[in-house]
CSV table of C-alpha atoms and ligand atoms in Angstrom, one decimal:
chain,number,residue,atom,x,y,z
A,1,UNK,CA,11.9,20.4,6.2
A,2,UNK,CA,11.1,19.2,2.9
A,3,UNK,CA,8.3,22.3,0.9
A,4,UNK,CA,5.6,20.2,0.2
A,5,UNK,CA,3.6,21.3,-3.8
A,6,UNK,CA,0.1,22.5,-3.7
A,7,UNK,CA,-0.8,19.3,-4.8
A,8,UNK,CA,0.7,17.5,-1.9
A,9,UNK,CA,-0.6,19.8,0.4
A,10,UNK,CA,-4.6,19.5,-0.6
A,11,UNK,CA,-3.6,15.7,-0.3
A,12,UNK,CA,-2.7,15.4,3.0
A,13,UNK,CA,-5.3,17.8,4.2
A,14,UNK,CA,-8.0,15.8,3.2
A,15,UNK,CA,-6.5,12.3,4.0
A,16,UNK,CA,-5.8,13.8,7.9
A,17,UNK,CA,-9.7,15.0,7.9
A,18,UNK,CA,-10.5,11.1,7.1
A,19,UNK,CA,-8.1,10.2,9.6
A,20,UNK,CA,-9.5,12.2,12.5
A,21,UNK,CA,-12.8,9.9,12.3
A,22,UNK,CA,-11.0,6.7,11.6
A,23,UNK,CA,-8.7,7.1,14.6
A,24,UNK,CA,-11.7,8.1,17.1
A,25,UNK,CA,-13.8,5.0,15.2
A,26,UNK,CA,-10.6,2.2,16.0
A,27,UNK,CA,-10.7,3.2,19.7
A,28,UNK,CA,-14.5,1.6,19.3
A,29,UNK,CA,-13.6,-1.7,17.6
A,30,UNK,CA,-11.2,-2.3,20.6
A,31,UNK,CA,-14.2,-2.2,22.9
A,32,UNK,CA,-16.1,-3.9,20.1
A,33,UNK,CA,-14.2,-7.0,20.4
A,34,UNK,CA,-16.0,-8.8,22.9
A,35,UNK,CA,-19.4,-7.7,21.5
A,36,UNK,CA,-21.6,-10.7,20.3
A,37,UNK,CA,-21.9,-9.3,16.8
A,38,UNK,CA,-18.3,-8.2,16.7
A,39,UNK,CA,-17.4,-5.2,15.2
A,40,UNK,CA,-17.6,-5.6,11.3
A,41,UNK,CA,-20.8,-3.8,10.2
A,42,UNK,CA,-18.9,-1.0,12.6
A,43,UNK,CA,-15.6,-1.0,10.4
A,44,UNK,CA,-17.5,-1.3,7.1
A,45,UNK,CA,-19.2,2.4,8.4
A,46,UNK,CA,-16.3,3.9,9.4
A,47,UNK,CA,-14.6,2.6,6.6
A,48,UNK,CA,-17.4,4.2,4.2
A,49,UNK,CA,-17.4,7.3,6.5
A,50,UNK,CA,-13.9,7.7,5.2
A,51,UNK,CA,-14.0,7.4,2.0
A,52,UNK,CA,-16.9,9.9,1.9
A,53,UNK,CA,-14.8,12.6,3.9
A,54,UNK,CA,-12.1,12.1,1.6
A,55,UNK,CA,-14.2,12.5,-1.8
A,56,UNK,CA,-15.8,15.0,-0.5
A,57,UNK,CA,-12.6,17.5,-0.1
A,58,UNK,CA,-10.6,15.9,-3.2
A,59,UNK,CA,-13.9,17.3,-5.4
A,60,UNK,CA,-13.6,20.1,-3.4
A,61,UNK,CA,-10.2,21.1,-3.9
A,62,UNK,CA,-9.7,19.2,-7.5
A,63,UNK,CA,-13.7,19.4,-8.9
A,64,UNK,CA,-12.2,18.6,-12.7
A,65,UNK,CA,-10.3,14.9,-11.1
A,66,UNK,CA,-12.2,12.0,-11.9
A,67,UNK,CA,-11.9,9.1,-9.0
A,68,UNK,CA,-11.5,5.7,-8.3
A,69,UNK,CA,-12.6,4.9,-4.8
A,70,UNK,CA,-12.6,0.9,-3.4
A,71,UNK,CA,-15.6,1.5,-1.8
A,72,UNK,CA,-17.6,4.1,-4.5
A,73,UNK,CA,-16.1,2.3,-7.5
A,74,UNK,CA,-15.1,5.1,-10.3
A,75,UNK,CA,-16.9,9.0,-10.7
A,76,UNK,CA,-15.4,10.4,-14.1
A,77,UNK,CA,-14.1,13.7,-14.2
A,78,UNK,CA,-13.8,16.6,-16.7
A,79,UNK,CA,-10.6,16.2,-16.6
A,80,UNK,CA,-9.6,12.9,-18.2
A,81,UNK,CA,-5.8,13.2,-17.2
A,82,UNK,CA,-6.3,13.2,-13.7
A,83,UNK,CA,-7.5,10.7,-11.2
A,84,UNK,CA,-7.4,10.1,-7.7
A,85,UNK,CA,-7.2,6.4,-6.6
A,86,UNK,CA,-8.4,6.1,-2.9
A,87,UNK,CA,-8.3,3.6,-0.5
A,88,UNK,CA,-10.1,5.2,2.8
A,89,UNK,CA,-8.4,1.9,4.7
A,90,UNK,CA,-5.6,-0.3,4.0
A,91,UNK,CA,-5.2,-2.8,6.8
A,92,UNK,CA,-9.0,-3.6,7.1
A,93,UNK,CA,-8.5,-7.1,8.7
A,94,UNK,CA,-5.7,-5.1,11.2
A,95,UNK,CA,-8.3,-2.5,12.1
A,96,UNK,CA,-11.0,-5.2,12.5
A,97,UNK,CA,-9.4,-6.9,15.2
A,98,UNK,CA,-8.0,-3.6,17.0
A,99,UNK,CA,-4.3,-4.3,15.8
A,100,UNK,CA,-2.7,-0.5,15.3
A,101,UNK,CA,-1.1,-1.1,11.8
A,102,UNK,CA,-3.5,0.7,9.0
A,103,UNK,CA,-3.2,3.6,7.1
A,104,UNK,CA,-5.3,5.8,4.2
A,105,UNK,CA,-3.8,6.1,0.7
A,106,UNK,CA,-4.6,8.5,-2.0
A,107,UNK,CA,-2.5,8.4,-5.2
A,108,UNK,CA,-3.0,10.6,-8.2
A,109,UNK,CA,-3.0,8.8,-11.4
A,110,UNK,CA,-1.8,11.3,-14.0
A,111,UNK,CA,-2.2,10.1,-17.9
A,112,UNK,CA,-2.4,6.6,-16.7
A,113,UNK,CA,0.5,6.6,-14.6
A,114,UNK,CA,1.0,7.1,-10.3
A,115,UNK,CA,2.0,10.4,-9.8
A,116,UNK,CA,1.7,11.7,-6.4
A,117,UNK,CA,0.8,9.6,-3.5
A,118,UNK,CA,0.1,10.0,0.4
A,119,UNK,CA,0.4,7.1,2.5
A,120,UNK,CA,-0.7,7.8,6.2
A,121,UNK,CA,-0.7,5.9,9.4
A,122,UNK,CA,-2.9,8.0,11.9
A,123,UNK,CA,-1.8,5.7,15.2
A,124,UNK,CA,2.1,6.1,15.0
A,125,UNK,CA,1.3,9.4,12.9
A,126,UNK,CA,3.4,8.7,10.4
A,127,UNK,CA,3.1,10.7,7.1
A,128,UNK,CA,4.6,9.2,3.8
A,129,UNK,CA,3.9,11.8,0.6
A,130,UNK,CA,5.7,11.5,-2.8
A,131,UNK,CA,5.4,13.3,-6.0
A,132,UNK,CA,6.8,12.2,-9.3
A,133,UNK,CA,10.8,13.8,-9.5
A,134,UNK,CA,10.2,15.6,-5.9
A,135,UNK,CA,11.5,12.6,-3.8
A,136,UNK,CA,9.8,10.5,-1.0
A,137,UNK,CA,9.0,12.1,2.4
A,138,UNK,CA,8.0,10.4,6.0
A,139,UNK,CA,7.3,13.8,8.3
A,140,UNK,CA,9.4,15.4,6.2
A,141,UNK,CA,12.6,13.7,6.3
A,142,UNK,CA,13.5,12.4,2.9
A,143,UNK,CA,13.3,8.8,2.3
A,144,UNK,CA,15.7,6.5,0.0
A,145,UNK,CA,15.4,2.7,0.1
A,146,UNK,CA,18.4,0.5,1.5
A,147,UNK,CA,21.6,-0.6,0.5
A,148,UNK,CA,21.3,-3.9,1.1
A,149,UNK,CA,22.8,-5.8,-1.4
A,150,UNK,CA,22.5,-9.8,-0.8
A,151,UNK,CA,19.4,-11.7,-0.3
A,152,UNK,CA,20.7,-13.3,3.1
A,153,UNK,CA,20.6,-9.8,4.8
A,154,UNK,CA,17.2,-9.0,3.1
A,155,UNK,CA,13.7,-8.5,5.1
A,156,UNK,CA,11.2,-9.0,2.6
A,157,UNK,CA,7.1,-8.4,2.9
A,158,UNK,CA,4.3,-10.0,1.5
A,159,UNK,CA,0.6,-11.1,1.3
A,160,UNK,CA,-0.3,-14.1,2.7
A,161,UNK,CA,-3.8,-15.4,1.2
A,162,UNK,CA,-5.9,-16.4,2.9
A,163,UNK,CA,-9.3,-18.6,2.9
A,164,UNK,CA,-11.0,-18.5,-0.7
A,165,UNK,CA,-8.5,-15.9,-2.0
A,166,UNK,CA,-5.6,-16.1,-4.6
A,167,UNK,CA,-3.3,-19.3,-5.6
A,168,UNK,CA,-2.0,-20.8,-2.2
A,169,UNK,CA,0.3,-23.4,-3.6
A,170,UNK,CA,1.9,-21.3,-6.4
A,171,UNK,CA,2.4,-18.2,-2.8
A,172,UNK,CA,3.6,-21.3,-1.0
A,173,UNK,CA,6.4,-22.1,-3.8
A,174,UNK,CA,7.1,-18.1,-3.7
A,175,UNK,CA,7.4,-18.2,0.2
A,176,UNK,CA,9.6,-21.4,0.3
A,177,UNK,CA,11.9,-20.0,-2.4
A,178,UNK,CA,11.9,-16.5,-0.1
A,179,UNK,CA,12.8,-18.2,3.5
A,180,UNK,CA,15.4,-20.2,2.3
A,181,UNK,CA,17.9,-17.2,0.9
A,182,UNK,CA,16.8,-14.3,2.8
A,183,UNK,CA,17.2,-13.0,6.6
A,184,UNK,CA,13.2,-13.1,7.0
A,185,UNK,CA,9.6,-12.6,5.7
A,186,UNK,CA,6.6,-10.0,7.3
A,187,UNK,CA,3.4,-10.1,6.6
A,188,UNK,CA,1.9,-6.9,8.1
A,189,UNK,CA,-1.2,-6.9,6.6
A,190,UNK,CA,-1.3,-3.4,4.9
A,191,UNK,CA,0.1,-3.5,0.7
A,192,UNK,CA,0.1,0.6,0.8
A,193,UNK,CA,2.2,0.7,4.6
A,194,UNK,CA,4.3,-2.5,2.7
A,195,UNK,CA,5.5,-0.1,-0.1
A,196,UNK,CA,5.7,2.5,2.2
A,197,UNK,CA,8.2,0.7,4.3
A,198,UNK,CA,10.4,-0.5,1.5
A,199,UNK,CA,10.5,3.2,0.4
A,200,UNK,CA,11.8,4.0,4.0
A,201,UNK,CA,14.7,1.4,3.8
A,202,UNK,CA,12.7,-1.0,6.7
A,203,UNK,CA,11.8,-3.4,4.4
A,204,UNK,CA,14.8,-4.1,1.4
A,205,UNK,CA,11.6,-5.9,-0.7
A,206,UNK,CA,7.7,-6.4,-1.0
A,207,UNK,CA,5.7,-8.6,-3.1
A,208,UNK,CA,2.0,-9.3,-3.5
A,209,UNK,CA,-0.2,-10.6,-6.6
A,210,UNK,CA,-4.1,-10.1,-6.0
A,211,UNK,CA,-3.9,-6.7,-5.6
A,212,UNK,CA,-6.0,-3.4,-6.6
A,213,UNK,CA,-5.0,0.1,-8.3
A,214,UNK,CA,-5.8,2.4,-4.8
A,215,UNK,CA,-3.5,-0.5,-2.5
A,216,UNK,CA,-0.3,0.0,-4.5
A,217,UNK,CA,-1.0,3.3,-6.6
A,218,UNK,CA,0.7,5.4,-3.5
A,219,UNK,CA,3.3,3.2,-2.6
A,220,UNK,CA,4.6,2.6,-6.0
A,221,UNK,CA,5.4,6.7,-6.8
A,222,UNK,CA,7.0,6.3,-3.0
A,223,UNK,CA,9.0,3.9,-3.5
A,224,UNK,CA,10.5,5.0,-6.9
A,225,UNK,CA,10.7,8.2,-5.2
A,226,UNK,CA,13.0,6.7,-2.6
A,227,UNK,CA,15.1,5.0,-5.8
A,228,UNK,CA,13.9,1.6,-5.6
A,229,UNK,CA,12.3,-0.8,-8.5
A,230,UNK,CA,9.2,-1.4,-8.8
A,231,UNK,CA,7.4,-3.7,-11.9
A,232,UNK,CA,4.9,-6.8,-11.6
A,233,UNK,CA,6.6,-10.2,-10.7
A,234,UNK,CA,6.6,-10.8,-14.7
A,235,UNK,CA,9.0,-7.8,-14.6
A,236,UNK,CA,7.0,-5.4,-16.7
A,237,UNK,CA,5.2,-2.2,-15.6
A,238,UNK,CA,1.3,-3.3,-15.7
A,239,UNK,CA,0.7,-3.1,-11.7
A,240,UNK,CA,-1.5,-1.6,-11.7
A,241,UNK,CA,-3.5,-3.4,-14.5
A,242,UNK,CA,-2.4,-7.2,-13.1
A,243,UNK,CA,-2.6,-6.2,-9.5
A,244,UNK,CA,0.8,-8.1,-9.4
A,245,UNK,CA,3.5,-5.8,-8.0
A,246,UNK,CA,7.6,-6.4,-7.0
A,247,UNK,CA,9.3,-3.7,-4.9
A,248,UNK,CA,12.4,-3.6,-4.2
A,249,UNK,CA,16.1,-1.6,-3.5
A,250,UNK,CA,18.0,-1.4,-6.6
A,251,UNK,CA,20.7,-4.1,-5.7
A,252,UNK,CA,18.0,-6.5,-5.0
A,253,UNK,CA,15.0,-6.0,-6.9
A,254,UNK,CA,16.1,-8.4,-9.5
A,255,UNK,CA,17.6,-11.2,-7.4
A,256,UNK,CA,14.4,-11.3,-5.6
A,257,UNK,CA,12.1,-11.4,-9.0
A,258,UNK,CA,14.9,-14.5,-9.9
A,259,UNK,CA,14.0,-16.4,-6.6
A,260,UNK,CA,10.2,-16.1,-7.2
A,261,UNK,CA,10.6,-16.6,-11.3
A,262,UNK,CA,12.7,-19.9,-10.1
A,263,UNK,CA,9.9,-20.8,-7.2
A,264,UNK,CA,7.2,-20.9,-9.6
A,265,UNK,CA,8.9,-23.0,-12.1
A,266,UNK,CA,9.8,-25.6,-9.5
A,267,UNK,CA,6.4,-25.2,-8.2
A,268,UNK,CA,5.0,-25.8,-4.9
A,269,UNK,CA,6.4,-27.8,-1.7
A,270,UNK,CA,5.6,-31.6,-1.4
A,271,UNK,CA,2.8,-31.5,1.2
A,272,UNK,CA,4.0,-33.6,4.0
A,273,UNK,CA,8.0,-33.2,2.5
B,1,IPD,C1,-5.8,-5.4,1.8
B,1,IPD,C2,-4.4,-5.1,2.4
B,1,IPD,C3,-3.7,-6.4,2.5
B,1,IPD,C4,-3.5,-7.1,1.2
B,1,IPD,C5,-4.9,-7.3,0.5
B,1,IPD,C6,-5.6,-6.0,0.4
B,1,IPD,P1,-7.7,-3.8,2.5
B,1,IPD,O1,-6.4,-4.1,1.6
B,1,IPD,O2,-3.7,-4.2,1.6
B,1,IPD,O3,-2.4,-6.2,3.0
B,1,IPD,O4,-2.9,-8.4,1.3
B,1,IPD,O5,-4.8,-8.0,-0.7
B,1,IPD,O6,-6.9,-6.2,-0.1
B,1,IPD,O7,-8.8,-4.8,2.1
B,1,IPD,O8,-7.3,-3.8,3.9
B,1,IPD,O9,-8.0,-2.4,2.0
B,2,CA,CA1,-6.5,-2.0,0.4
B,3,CA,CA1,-9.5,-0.8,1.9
């Protein structure tokens, strides 16, 4: 069993006290479903109810860290070093529509870089920690990326956008380029459980633009933890400034940067074609 730090520990103790309300508050939205209003002013509260659980015990346990929280915005702390980036609920839309595939994720962002990060997935109870040169963990059994080593046995992941968000022909050109040299694409609908997964070998690559510091922050110490690659699609190391972000296993993280550097360049599908 892998010895978890003190850091680690005070993590995942807060993010399972969010995750005790979150799970009891998805068994609702199933029922809420059918409801006239539907259930979204009853995810936005139990999305806010998380987030304040988990500020709550990371001040408690860390009073010094300053935060950045998606639905607080930023508190400064004391101590300028360290900051927690938390997302109460990754997978909103999931959770929205009852579908079992959403998870919290705290990261700390040490001197402007991810250094710790919890990923976790209250349904299936899975818990992914990582901490900078301690490896990548899922319930304690270490994690390390695939060995996958040719684009036509990869699984890759990815965010689809959607009405009003993002660049839909230049995703479309990346998705066409994708399909037509690997083994398949998922979109799950959750960046940090996307990262996560790529960190434990299910997914060989992930890639998103659109993105925020408290989606990826986690899953990027994760999967580097694991031994995979992780930049922006440019190829440089700004994620979490250009909330653009490329994660992949070592054989494959730059083939797959090629495929969506070539994609963009040739542009967008002929509608119609
Ligand atoms: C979203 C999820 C989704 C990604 C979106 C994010 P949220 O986070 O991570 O997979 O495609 O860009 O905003 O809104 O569910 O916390
Ligand atoms: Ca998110
Ligand atoms: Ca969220």
């Amino acid at each position: 069993m892998a010895n978890r730090s003190a850091l680690i520990n005070v993590m995942v103790g807060a993010v399972q006290k969010a995750a005790k309300g979150l799970v009891r508050d998805f068994g609702e939205v199933e029922q809420l479903q059918v409801s006239k209003k539907g259930p979204a002013d009853f995810v936005s509260t139990a999305d806010k109810k998380a987030e304040r659980t988990l500020m709550k015990e990371l001040q408690r346990v860390r009073p010094k860290f300053g935060l950045l929280m998606e639905e607080g915005g930023e508190i400064p702390g004391a101590d300028t070093s360290n900051r927690w980036l938390v997302d109460p609920l990754d997978g909103t839309t999931n959770f929205l529509h009852g579908i079992p595939h959403f998870c919290i994720s705290v990261a700390l962002e040490r001197d402007g870089e991810p250094f710790a990060g919890v990923v976790y997935e209250p349904v299936g109870d899975q818990l992914f920690w990582a901490e900078k040169g301690a490896g990548a963990y899922l319930n304690g059994r270490r994690l390390r990326v695939s060995a996958r080593r040719h684009m036509d046995e990869g699984l890759f992941a990815t965010g689809i956008p959607f009405k009003g968000v993002r660049d839909h022909p230049a995703f479309l050109a990346e998705l066409e380029g994708v399909m037509a040299v690997s083994a398949g694409v998922r979109r799950f609908g959750s960046a940090a459980l996307d990262l996560a997964y790529v960190a434990a070998g299910r997914y060989d690559g992930y890639w998103e633009t659109g993105l925020s510091p408290w989606d990826i922050a986690a899953g990027i110490v994760l999967v580097r933890e694991a031994g995979g690659f992780v930049t922006t699609l440019d190829g440089t190391d700004k994620m979490l400034k250009t909330g653009s972000i490329l994660a992949a296993n070592d054989n494959l993280h730059t083939p797959l940067r090629k495929v969506l550097h070539d994609a963009h360049r040739k542009g967008a599908p002929n509608k119609g074609a």
